[in-house]
């Protein structure tokens, strides 16, 4: 009941009734749904009707060429009951893996208390530690083409069996993965096939793979390499690279990241400024929080300890946003404006985020790789 009620009310073309109608009648239908799900789990089979998907190719950006296949994102839509069964199994599987400490400790995606910020904080800390020791760091940011869409089923079943998932349970996963079908909701072009790589049968996207050779700004020695070879691809070293939304540079100063963040903020501020006289103060504040504050706060714990002069451009950007929201003139003192808006200054936002993560680490609410006393 909890899973059904918390699921989105999206309806698949293959659903016999709209999902919204099913939710309205959930009290009457729940015993039937429960029997179907339990039969699937106890017999180790997934009905074929629940393994059919409708795929809609969605253009990633309206400005992209519609004739190039990689510009499309395939959105797969399954029957509602199929998604409910998936969530039931996922809940039990995650509980099993967590209870038996079988989860990969450094994986941050799709796990409670994990985020892009915790993942980047781990990488950032490891780099800083190495640089403090006088070492250099080679950071390789791999990009795998359609990694989630091209998982080899035989490899996955083998991995599950090694985790102790056997018998009827493993049979259920095998049934879930086999004989799946999909049809296109709308499409009028032909598809082309690509040959997978040797490693887990995934293909490296060398055009998006980047490599940084990171060293201290005080290290004046020439770089020992200017490229690395990954498989058959030759990847040249870059000056900076974007890593889950944060731009790392070859001196790990994060100045390039701050500059790009400010550039993006001012772009949005100019856009908002064009319509400011049409907006109420509250509407303007909502836009600024959605487009500006989120950029100031994203992974800002990585900025802790940077010199004040490096943080200053972000503060200037926040000041500009505050003046726009409050309609304050350019040369008026900004501190009372920030206090009236209840906005912490950028340096205090960084300190607050750092303290929050520290508190969570002390109370076992962060990933194992961040906790002070991991199990």
Short mmCIF file of C-alpha atoms in Angstrom, two decimals:
data_model
loop_
_atom_site.label_atom_id
_atom_site.label_comp_id
_atom_site.label_asym_id
_atom_site.label_seq_id
_atom_site.Cartn_x
_atom_site.Cartn_y
_atom_site.Cartn_z
CA UNK A 1 0.00 0.00 0.00
CA UNK A 2 2.84 2.38 0.89
CA UNK A 3 4.66 1.72 -2.38
CA UNK A 4 1.54 2.20 -4.50
CA UNK A 5 0.48 5.41 -2.76
CA UNK A 6 3.97 6.95 -2.99
CA UNK A 7 4.46 6.08 -6.67
CA UNK A 8 3.93 8.74 -9.37
CA UNK A 9 0.53 8.64 -11.05
CA UNK A 10 2.03 8.21 -14.52
CA UNK A 11 0.17 5.87 -16.84
CA UNK A 12 1.78 3.61 -19.42
CA UNK A 13 0.10 2.95 -22.76
CA UNK A 14 0.03 -0.73 -21.74
CA UNK A 15 -1.84 -0.15 -18.48
CA UNK A 16 -5.44 -1.49 -18.56
CA UNK A 17 -6.67 1.44 -16.44
CA UNK A 18 -5.20 4.86 -15.60
CA UNK A 19 -2.92 4.83 -12.58
CA UNK A 20 -4.91 7.62 -10.95
CA UNK A 21 -8.04 5.45 -11.09
CA UNK A 22 -6.14 2.48 -9.64
CA UNK A 23 -5.04 4.63 -6.70
CA UNK A 24 -8.61 5.74 -6.08
CA UNK A 25 -9.68 2.07 -5.86
CA UNK A 26 -6.51 0.87 -4.11
CA UNK A 27 -8.39 -0.40 -1.02
CA UNK A 28 -10.39 -2.84 -3.16
CA UNK A 29 -7.55 -3.77 -5.51
CA UNK A 30 -4.75 -4.19 -2.96
CA UNK A 31 -5.56 -7.82 -2.02
CA UNK A 32 -5.46 -8.78 -5.72
CA UNK A 33 -2.21 -6.88 -6.33
CA UNK A 34 -0.66 -8.52 -3.26
CA UNK A 35 -1.56 -12.00 -4.51
CA UNK A 36 -0.04 -11.28 -7.93
CA UNK A 37 3.19 -9.95 -6.42
CA UNK A 38 3.49 -12.83 -3.94
CA UNK A 39 2.92 -15.39 -6.71
CA UNK A 40 5.68 -13.76 -8.75
CA UNK A 41 8.11 -13.92 -5.83
CA UNK A 42 7.29 -17.47 -4.69
CA UNK A 43 7.40 -18.96 -8.18
CA UNK A 44 10.46 -17.02 -9.30
CA UNK A 45 8.79 -15.76 -12.47
CA UNK A 46 7.77 -12.40 -13.88
CA UNK A 47 4.73 -12.46 -16.19
CA UNK A 48 5.61 -11.66 -19.78
CA UNK A 49 2.92 -8.97 -19.90
CA UNK A 50 4.86 -7.05 -17.25
CA UNK A 51 8.12 -7.17 -19.23
CA UNK A 52 6.89 -5.12 -22.16
CA UNK A 53 7.95 -1.48 -22.30
CA UNK A 54 6.97 1.49 -24.43
CA UNK A 55 10.00 3.60 -25.37
CA UNK A 56 9.74 7.28 -26.30
CA UNK A 57 12.89 8.89 -27.79
CA UNK A 58 13.13 12.39 -26.31
CA UNK A 59 15.51 14.99 -27.74
CA UNK A 60 17.95 15.96 -24.96
CA UNK A 61 17.90 19.64 -25.98
CA UNK A 62 15.66 21.40 -28.44
CA UNK A 63 18.72 22.95 -30.10
CA UNK A 64 20.26 19.56 -30.98
CA UNK A 65 20.12 17.98 -34.43
CA UNK A 66 17.15 15.58 -34.54
CA UNK A 67 18.88 13.44 -37.18
CA UNK A 68 21.71 12.39 -34.84
CA UNK A 69 20.78 9.35 -32.73
CA UNK A 70 22.97 10.15 -29.73
CA UNK A 71 21.06 13.41 -29.22
CA UNK A 72 18.05 11.39 -28.07
CA UNK A 73 17.34 10.04 -24.60
CA UNK A 74 15.24 6.86 -24.69
CA UNK A 75 12.57 7.03 -21.98
CA UNK A 76 11.22 3.56 -21.15
CA UNK A 77 7.74 3.30 -19.64
CA UNK A 78 6.60 0.06 -18.00
CA UNK A 79 3.15 -1.00 -16.78
CA UNK A 80 2.39 0.33 -13.31
CA UNK A 81 2.19 -3.13 -11.70
CA UNK A 82 5.63 -3.95 -13.08
CA UNK A 83 7.10 -0.89 -11.38
CA UNK A 84 5.40 -1.83 -8.09
CA UNK A 85 6.96 -5.30 -8.19
CA UNK A 86 10.36 -3.75 -8.97
CA UNK A 87 10.10 -1.49 -5.90
CA UNK A 88 9.06 -4.39 -3.65
CA UNK A 89 12.06 -6.45 -4.76
CA UNK A 90 14.43 -3.47 -4.62
CA UNK A 91 13.38 -2.74 -1.03
CA UNK A 92 14.09 -6.33 0.05
CA UNK A 93 17.33 -6.52 -1.93
CA UNK A 94 18.75 -3.30 -0.52
CA UNK A 95 17.87 -4.42 3.02
CA UNK A 96 19.65 -7.74 2.42
CA UNK A 97 22.77 -6.13 0.93
CA UNK A 98 22.95 -3.50 3.66
CA UNK A 99 22.42 -5.93 6.54
CA UNK A 100 25.19 -8.19 5.26
CA UNK A 101 27.57 -5.31 4.36
CA UNK A 102 27.64 -6.36 0.70
CA UNK A 103 27.23 -2.90 -0.81
CA UNK A 104 30.24 -1.32 -2.53
CA UNK A 105 31.41 1.30 0.05
CA UNK A 106 32.66 3.82 -2.55
CA UNK A 107 29.52 3.72 -4.71
CA UNK A 108 27.49 6.85 -4.06
CA UNK A 109 24.64 6.59 -6.57
CA UNK A 110 21.18 5.48 -5.46
CA UNK A 111 22.11 4.98 -1.80
CA UNK A 112 20.73 6.55 1.35
CA UNK A 113 22.86 9.35 2.85
CA UNK A 114 24.91 9.47 -0.38
CA UNK A 115 25.01 12.25 -2.96
CA UNK A 116 27.19 13.83 -5.62
CA UNK A 117 28.53 16.12 -2.90
CA UNK A 118 29.66 13.28 -0.65
CA UNK A 119 31.30 11.55 -3.62
CA UNK A 120 33.14 14.71 -4.69
CA UNK A 121 34.08 15.49 -1.10
CA UNK A 122 35.84 12.12 -0.89
CA UNK A 123 37.72 12.72 -4.16
CA UNK A 124 38.54 16.32 -3.17
CA UNK A 125 39.90 15.25 0.20
CA UNK A 126 42.04 12.48 -1.31
CA UNK A 127 43.52 14.94 -3.81
CA UNK A 128 44.24 17.55 -1.13
CA UNK A 129 45.85 14.92 1.11
CA UNK A 130 48.10 13.76 -1.73
CA UNK A 131 49.10 17.31 -2.65
CA UNK A 132 49.91 18.09 1.01
CA UNK A 133 52.29 15.14 0.93
CA UNK A 134 54.05 16.57 -2.11
CA UNK A 135 52.54 13.96 -4.42
CA UNK A 136 50.83 14.35 -7.78
CA UNK A 137 47.45 12.93 -8.76
CA UNK A 138 46.27 11.48 -12.05
CA UNK A 139 42.47 11.89 -12.15
CA UNK A 140 40.75 9.88 -14.89
CA UNK A 141 37.09 10.69 -15.52
CA UNK A 142 35.71 7.82 -17.57
CA UNK A 143 32.52 8.14 -19.55
CA UNK A 144 30.84 4.87 -20.55
CA UNK A 145 28.30 4.95 -23.36
CA UNK A 146 24.80 4.01 -22.17
CA UNK A 147 26.26 2.29 -19.10
CA UNK A 148 22.87 1.58 -17.50
CA UNK A 149 21.27 0.48 -20.76
CA UNK A 150 23.95 -2.01 -21.78
CA UNK A 151 24.50 -4.04 -18.60
CA UNK A 152 25.26 -7.64 -19.54
CA UNK A 153 22.63 -9.91 -18.00
CA UNK A 154 24.89 -12.94 -17.60
CA UNK A 155 27.48 -10.86 -15.73
CA UNK A 156 24.76 -9.40 -13.51
CA UNK A 157 23.32 -12.84 -12.64
CA UNK A 158 26.83 -14.10 -11.84
CA UNK A 159 27.47 -11.11 -9.55
CA UNK A 160 24.15 -11.68 -7.75
CA UNK A 161 24.96 -15.35 -7.15
CA UNK A 162 28.32 -14.38 -5.65
CA UNK A 163 26.43 -12.14 -3.22
CA UNK A 164 24.53 -15.15 -1.89
CA UNK A 165 21.36 -14.70 -3.95
CA UNK A 166 20.43 -18.22 -5.03
CA UNK A 167 17.50 -20.55 -5.61
CA UNK A 168 14.06 -19.10 -6.31
CA UNK A 169 15.37 -15.59 -5.67
CA UNK A 170 18.05 -15.84 -8.36
CA UNK A 171 15.49 -17.50 -10.64
CA UNK A 172 13.22 -14.47 -10.20
CA UNK A 173 16.01 -12.09 -11.29
CA UNK A 174 16.80 -14.31 -14.27
CA UNK A 175 13.12 -14.31 -15.27
CA UNK A 176 12.95 -10.54 -14.80
CA UNK A 177 15.89 -9.97 -17.16
CA UNK A 178 15.02 -12.46 -19.89
CA UNK A 179 12.70 -12.08 -22.87
CA UNK A 180 11.99 -8.41 -22.29
CA UNK A 181 10.43 -6.55 -25.21
CA UNK A 182 9.98 -2.92 -26.11
CA UNK A 183 8.18 -0.94 -28.74
CA UNK A 184 8.64 2.63 -29.86
CA UNK A 185 5.83 5.05 -29.15
CA UNK A 186 6.84 7.21 -32.12
CA UNK A 187 9.85 7.06 -34.42
CA UNK A 188 10.52 7.15 -38.15
CA UNK A 189 14.26 6.50 -38.41
CA UNK A 190 16.53 3.48 -38.39
CA UNK A 191 18.75 2.41 -35.52
CA UNK A 192 22.41 1.50 -35.72
CA UNK A 193 24.31 -0.99 -33.56
CA UNK A 194 27.55 -0.43 -31.67
CA UNK A 195 30.07 -3.04 -30.59
CA UNK A 196 30.63 -3.20 -26.81
CA UNK A 197 34.06 -3.05 -25.20
CA UNK A 198 35.76 -5.99 -23.51
CA UNK A 199 35.43 -4.70 -19.93
CA UNK A 200 32.03 -5.86 -18.64
CA UNK A 201 30.93 -5.42 -22.26
CA UNK A 202 30.67 -1.66 -21.82
CA UNK A 203 31.89 0.82 -24.42
CA UNK A 204 34.16 3.74 -23.54
CA UNK A 205 33.03 7.11 -24.81
CA UNK A 206 36.47 8.59 -25.46
CA UNK A 207 35.04 11.92 -26.63
CA UNK A 208 33.75 12.57 -23.09
CA UNK A 209 36.55 10.86 -21.14
CA UNK A 210 38.94 13.38 -19.58
CA UNK A 211 42.25 13.14 -17.72
CA UNK A 212 43.82 15.62 -15.31
CA UNK A 213 47.37 15.56 -14.00
CA UNK A 214 46.97 17.44 -10.72
CA UNK A 215 49.89 18.90 -8.82
CA UNK A 216 50.57 21.75 -6.45
CA UNK A 217 51.03 25.24 -7.87
CA UNK A 218 54.47 25.22 -6.23
CA UNK A 219 55.57 22.16 -8.23
CA UNK A 220 57.51 23.64 -11.15
CA UNK A 221 58.75 20.36 -12.62
CA UNK A 222 57.54 19.54 -16.13
CA UNK A 223 54.68 17.07 -16.42
CA UNK A 224 56.03 13.54 -16.97
CA UNK A 225 53.24 12.68 -19.44
CA UNK A 226 50.94 14.54 -21.80
CA UNK A 227 48.48 11.73 -22.54
CA UNK A 228 47.36 8.28 -21.45
CA UNK A 229 46.14 5.31 -23.45
CA UNK A 230 42.86 3.66 -22.44
CA UNK A 231 42.22 0.66 -24.63
CA UNK A 232 42.64 1.88 -28.19
CA UNK A 233 41.95 5.51 -27.26
CA UNK A 234 44.61 8.18 -26.67
CA UNK A 235 43.36 10.73 -24.12
CA UNK A 236 45.24 14.03 -23.93
CA UNK A 237 45.68 15.71 -20.54
CA UNK A 238 43.27 18.59 -19.91
CA UNK A 239 43.73 21.81 -17.96
CA UNK A 240 40.33 21.41 -16.32
CA UNK A 241 37.48 18.91 -16.37
CA UNK A 242 33.91 18.84 -15.15
CA UNK A 243 33.29 16.17 -12.52
CA UNK A 244 29.60 15.69 -11.57
CA UNK A 245 28.92 19.39 -11.83
CA UNK A 246 32.18 20.64 -10.25
CA UNK A 247 35.09 21.76 -12.43
CA UNK A 248 38.46 20.48 -11.23
CA UNK A 249 41.66 22.09 -12.55
CA UNK A 250 45.23 20.82 -12.81
CA UNK A 251 46.28 22.75 -9.68
CA UNK A 252 43.12 21.88 -7.75
CA UNK A 253 42.52 25.50 -6.89
CA UNK A 254 38.81 25.38 -7.84
CA UNK A 255 39.18 28.90 -9.21
CA UNK A 256 37.94 27.77 -12.61
CA UNK A 257 34.87 26.21 -10.98
CA UNK A 258 34.12 29.45 -9.12
CA UNK A 259 34.53 31.48 -12.32
CA UNK A 260 32.14 29.22 -14.25
CA UNK A 261 29.63 29.29 -11.39
CA UNK A 262 29.69 33.10 -11.33
CA UNK A 263 29.33 33.24 -15.12
CA UNK A 264 26.24 31.03 -14.92
CA UNK A 265 24.78 33.06 -12.04
CA UNK A 266 25.17 36.37 -13.86
CA UNK A 267 23.62 34.86 -16.98
CA UNK A 268 20.51 33.96 -14.98
CA UNK A 269 20.51 37.32 -13.21
CA UNK A 270 20.48 39.15 -16.55
CA UNK A 271 17.58 36.99 -17.67
CA UNK A 272 15.62 37.65 -14.49
CA UNK A 273 16.51 41.35 -14.72
CA UNK A 274 14.71 41.64 -18.06
CA UNK A 275 11.41 40.66 -16.45
CA UNK A 276 12.01 42.02 -12.94
CA UNK A 277 9.44 44.81 -13.24
CA UNK A 278 6.76 42.20 -14.01
CA UNK A 279 7.57 40.16 -10.89
CA UNK A 280 6.50 40.55 -7.30
CA UNK A 281 9.27 40.52 -4.71
CA UNK A 282 8.21 37.02 -3.61
CA UNK A 283 8.18 35.67 -7.17
CA UNK A 284 11.62 37.17 -7.80
CA UNK A 285 12.92 35.60 -4.61
CA UNK A 286 11.62 32.19 -5.70
CA UNK A 287 13.37 32.50 -9.04
CA UNK A 288 16.63 33.53 -7.41
CA UNK A 289 16.48 30.61 -4.98
CA UNK A 290 15.79 28.18 -7.83
CA UNK A 291 18.43 29.49 -10.24
CA UNK A 292 21.05 31.28 -8.11
CA UNK A 293 21.10 29.96 -4.54
CA UNK A 294 21.19 26.36 -5.75
CA UNK A 295 24.39 27.12 -7.65
CA UNK A 296 25.96 28.85 -4.65
CA UNK A 297 25.17 25.88 -2.41
CA UNK A 298 25.93 23.00 -4.78
CA UNK A 299 28.93 21.07 -3.39
CA UNK A 300 30.06 24.23 -1.59
CA UNK A 301 31.69 22.12 1.15
CA UNK A 302 34.55 21.62 -1.33
CA UNK A 303 35.29 25.34 -1.07
CA UNK A 304 36.01 25.19 2.67
CA UNK A 305 39.48 26.50 3.46
CA UNK A 306 39.93 28.48 0.26
CA UNK A 307 41.36 32.01 0.60
CA UNK A 308 38.78 34.76 1.11
CA UNK A 309 39.82 36.40 -2.17
CA UNK A 310 38.76 33.24 -4.05
CA UNK A 311 35.32 33.21 -2.40
CA UNK A 312 34.77 36.95 -3.02
CA UNK A 313 33.41 36.58 -6.60
CA UNK A 314 30.66 34.30 -5.30
CA UNK A 315 29.81 36.84 -2.62
CA UNK A 316 29.60 39.60 -5.21
CA UNK A 317 27.21 37.42 -7.22
CA UNK A 318 25.02 36.83 -4.16
CA UNK A 319 25.06 40.57 -3.40
CA UNK A 320 23.85 41.31 -6.92
CA UNK A 321 21.02 38.81 -6.50
CA UNK A 322 20.05 40.34 -3.15
CA UNK A 323 19.93 43.83 -4.66
CA UNK A 324 17.69 42.56 -7.46
CA UNK A 325 15.26 40.88 -5.07
CA UNK A 326 15.11 43.81 -2.63
CA UNK A 327 15.30 46.52 -5.32
CA UNK A 328 18.30 47.99 -3.49
CA UNK A 329 20.52 50.49 -5.27
CA UNK A 330 24.02 49.49 -6.29
CA UNK A 331 26.00 51.50 -3.74
CA UNK A 332 23.78 50.89 -0.71
CA UNK A 333 25.29 48.80 2.08
CA UNK A 334 24.47 45.15 1.41
CA UNK A 335 24.76 43.56 4.89
CA UNK A 336 21.39 44.88 6.17
CA UNK A 337 19.78 43.62 2.94
CA UNK A 338 21.15 40.10 3.44
CA UNK A 339 20.02 40.12 7.07
CA UNK A 340 16.52 41.26 6.08
CA UNK A 341 16.32 38.48 3.48
CA UNK A 342 17.64 35.94 6.02
CA UNK A 343 20.44 35.00 3.63
CA UNK A 344 23.71 33.74 5.03
CA UNK A 345 26.78 35.15 3.33
CA UNK A 346 28.63 32.71 1.07
CA UNK A 347 31.47 32.01 3.52
CA UNK A 348 28.94 31.19 6.25
CA UNK A 349 26.95 28.98 3.87
CA UNK A 350 30.14 27.00 3.27
CA UNK A 351 30.79 26.74 7.00
CA UNK A 352 27.18 25.71 7.65
CA UNK A 353 27.35 22.93 5.03
CA UNK A 354 30.66 21.70 6.47
CA UNK A 355 29.25 21.65 10.00
CA UNK A 356 26.14 19.85 8.78
CA UNK A 357 28.19 17.11 7.11
CA UNK A 358 30.37 16.84 10.23
CA UNK A 359 27.28 16.44 12.42
CA UNK A 360 25.92 13.74 10.14
CA UNK A 361 29.30 11.98 10.16
CA UNK A 362 29.26 11.90 13.95
CA UNK A 363 25.76 10.40 13.91
CA UNK A 364 26.32 7.78 11.18
CA UNK A 365 24.20 9.62 8.61
CA UNK A 366 26.90 9.93 5.95
CA UNK A 367 28.63 7.40 3.68
CA UNK A 368 31.16 5.09 5.34
CA UNK A 369 33.99 6.85 3.51
CA UNK A 370 33.19 10.11 5.32
CA UNK A 371 32.48 8.84 8.84
CA UNK A 372 35.09 9.45 11.50
CA UNK A 373 34.77 5.94 12.93
CA UNK A 374 33.60 3.68 10.11
CA UNK A 375 32.46 0.15 11.04
#
